[in-house]
Amino acid sequence: PRRVDGEADNAFTKNQERSNLMTAAKELSTDIAQTIIAMERAALERWGNGDPSGFLEISADDVVYFDPFQARRLNGLEELRALYESIRGQVQVKSFELIDPCVQVIGDAAVLTFNYVAEDTNEATSRWNCTEVYRREGDTWRIIQTHWSFTQPKLASADQSD
């Protein structure tokens, strides 16, 4: 069957609308990524000055948290607050890098992954992997899951005996 000019115009219009929607979605995703990375960077700046409140302020009440120094997952903002208050003022970072941050947006959730390299005031360097899951709550984003792990940790050899 042959297309009538009106059908061709209609197909062109639908393709253009689809393209416009995809462009708008990509721009929105980029805006969200920039917002989340800026939030994380600001919280890390405060963290490096001994102030964990930057993370507490952007975490949801139902946040869960893992790091290699915890025997179990921390559940909720109050448990996270207890941990952070126990180390308030003890973390002093001279400089840090947020390496290759990647934000993947899925509806009202976004996953931020990055490598973190920090030099403390004693010239010691620490290297970490981080995954943060954010949830949109109204007009703001809140962390609902945090996972920190060492980058390429030195693992005991399987043939070593204790």
Coordinates of C-alpha atoms in Angstrom, one line a residue, residues 5-145:
D5 CA 1.2 12.5 2.3
G6 CA -0.7 13.0 5.6
E7 CA 0.5 9.6 6.9
A8 CA 4.1 10.5 6.1
D9 CA 3.8 13.8 7.9
N10 CA 2.2 12.0 10.8
A11 CA 5.0 9.4 11.0
F12 CA 7.6 12.3 10.8
T13 CA 5.8 14.1 13.6
K14 CA 5.7 11.0 15.8
N15 CA 9.4 10.4 15.2
Q16 CA 10.2 14.0 16.0
E17 CA 8.2 13.9 19.2
R18 CA 10.0 10.7 20.2
S19 CA 13.3 12.3 19.5
N20 CA 12.3 15.4 21.6
L21 CA 11.3 13.2 24.5
M22 CA 14.5 11.3 24.4
T23 CA 16.5 14.5 24.3
A24 CA 14.5 15.9 27.3
A25 CA 15.0 12.7 29.3
K26 CA 18.8 12.8 28.6
E27 CA 19.0 16.4 29.7
L28 CA 17.0 15.7 32.9
S29 CA 19.2 12.7 33.6
T30 CA 22.3 14.9 33.2
D31 CA 20.8 17.6 35.6
I32 CA 20.1 14.9 38.2
A33 CA 23.6 13.5 37.8
Q34 CA 25.1 16.9 38.3
T35 CA 22.9 17.6 41.4
I36 CA 23.8 14.3 43.0
I37 CA 27.5 14.6 42.3
A38 CA 27.5 18.1 43.8
M39 CA 25.6 16.9 46.9
E40 CA 28.1 14.1 47.4
R41 CA 31.1 16.4 46.8
A42 CA 29.8 18.9 49.4
A43 CA 29.2 16.1 52.0
L44 CA 32.7 14.8 51.3
E45 CA 34.2 18.3 51.8
R46 CA 32.5 18.5 55.2
W47 CA 33.5 14.9 56.0
G48 CA 37.2 15.8 55.3
N49 CA 36.9 18.6 57.9
G50 CA 35.7 16.2 60.6
D51 CA 32.0 17.0 60.1
P52 CA 29.8 14.0 59.1
S53 CA 26.6 16.1 59.2
G54 CA 26.8 16.7 55.5
F55 CA 26.0 13.0 55.0
L56 CA 23.5 12.8 57.8
E57 CA 21.6 15.8 56.3
I58 CA 21.2 14.1 52.9
S59 CA 20.4 10.6 54.2
A60 CA 16.9 9.2 54.4
D61 CA 15.5 8.0 57.7
D62 CA 15.6 4.4 56.3
V63 CA 19.2 4.6 55.1
V64 CA 21.3 1.4 55.2
Y65 CA 25.1 1.5 55.4
F66 CA 28.0 -0.9 54.9
D67 CA 31.7 -0.3 55.3
P68 CA 34.6 -2.7 56.0
F69 CA 34.9 -1.6 59.6
Q70 CA 31.3 -2.6 60.6
A71 CA 30.5 -6.1 61.7
R72 CA 27.0 -5.7 60.2
R73 CA 24.8 -3.5 58.1
L74 CA 23.7 -0.3 59.9
N75 CA 19.9 0.2 59.6
G76 CA 18.4 3.6 59.7
L77 CA 19.5 7.2 60.3
E78 CA 19.9 6.8 64.0
E79 CA 22.4 3.9 63.8
L80 CA 24.3 5.9 61.1
R81 CA 24.2 9.0 63.3
A82 CA 25.6 7.0 66.2
L83 CA 28.6 5.8 64.1
Y84 CA 29.3 9.2 62.7
E85 CA 29.1 11.0 66.0
S86 CA 31.6 8.5 67.5
I87 CA 34.2 9.7 64.9
R88 CA 33.1 13.4 64.6
G89 CA 36.3 15.5 64.4
Q90 CA 38.6 12.6 63.9
V91 CA 38.7 12.6 60.1
Q92 CA 40.9 15.2 58.6
V93 CA 41.5 15.1 54.8
K94 CA 44.0 17.4 53.2
S95 CA 42.7 16.6 49.6
F96 CA 40.5 14.2 47.8
E97 CA 39.5 13.1 44.4
L98 CA 36.1 11.8 43.3
I99 CA 37.2 9.7 40.3
D100 CA 35.0 8.8 37.4
P101 CA 31.6 9.4 39.1
C102 CA 28.8 7.7 37.3
V103 CA 25.1 8.4 38.0
Q104 CA 22.5 5.9 36.6
V105 CA 18.9 7.3 36.9
I106 CA 16.0 4.9 37.2
G107 CA 12.7 6.7 37.7
D108 CA 12.8 8.2 41.3
A109 CA 16.1 6.4 42.1
A110 CA 19.7 7.1 41.1
V111 CA 22.8 5.0 41.7
L112 CA 26.1 6.9 42.2
T113 CA 29.3 5.0 41.9
F114 CA 32.9 6.4 42.1
N115 CA 36.4 5.8 43.3
Y116 CA 37.6 8.0 46.1
V117 CA 41.2 8.8 46.8
A118 CA 42.1 10.9 49.8
E119 CA 45.3 12.2 51.4
D120 CA 44.9 12.9 55.1
T121 CA 46.8 15.5 57.0
N122 CA 49.5 12.9 57.9
E123 CA 50.2 12.3 54.2
A124 CA 48.6 8.9 54.2
T125 CA 46.6 8.0 51.1
S126 CA 43.4 5.9 51.2
R127 CA 41.6 4.4 48.2
W128 CA 37.9 3.5 48.3
N129 CA 35.1 2.3 46.1
C130 CA 31.7 3.8 46.8
T131 CA 28.2 3.1 45.8
E132 CA 25.3 5.4 47.0
V133 CA 21.7 4.8 46.1
Y134 CA 19.6 8.0 46.1
R135 CA 15.8 8.2 46.2
R136 CA 13.9 11.3 45.1
E137 CA 11.7 12.6 47.9
G138 CA 9.6 15.5 46.5
D139 CA 12.1 17.9 45.1
T140 CA 15.1 16.6 46.8
W141 CA 17.3 13.5 46.7
R142 CA 18.2 11.4 49.8
I143 CA 20.7 8.6 50.3
I144 CA 19.0 5.3 51.0
Q145 CA 22.0 2.9 50.7

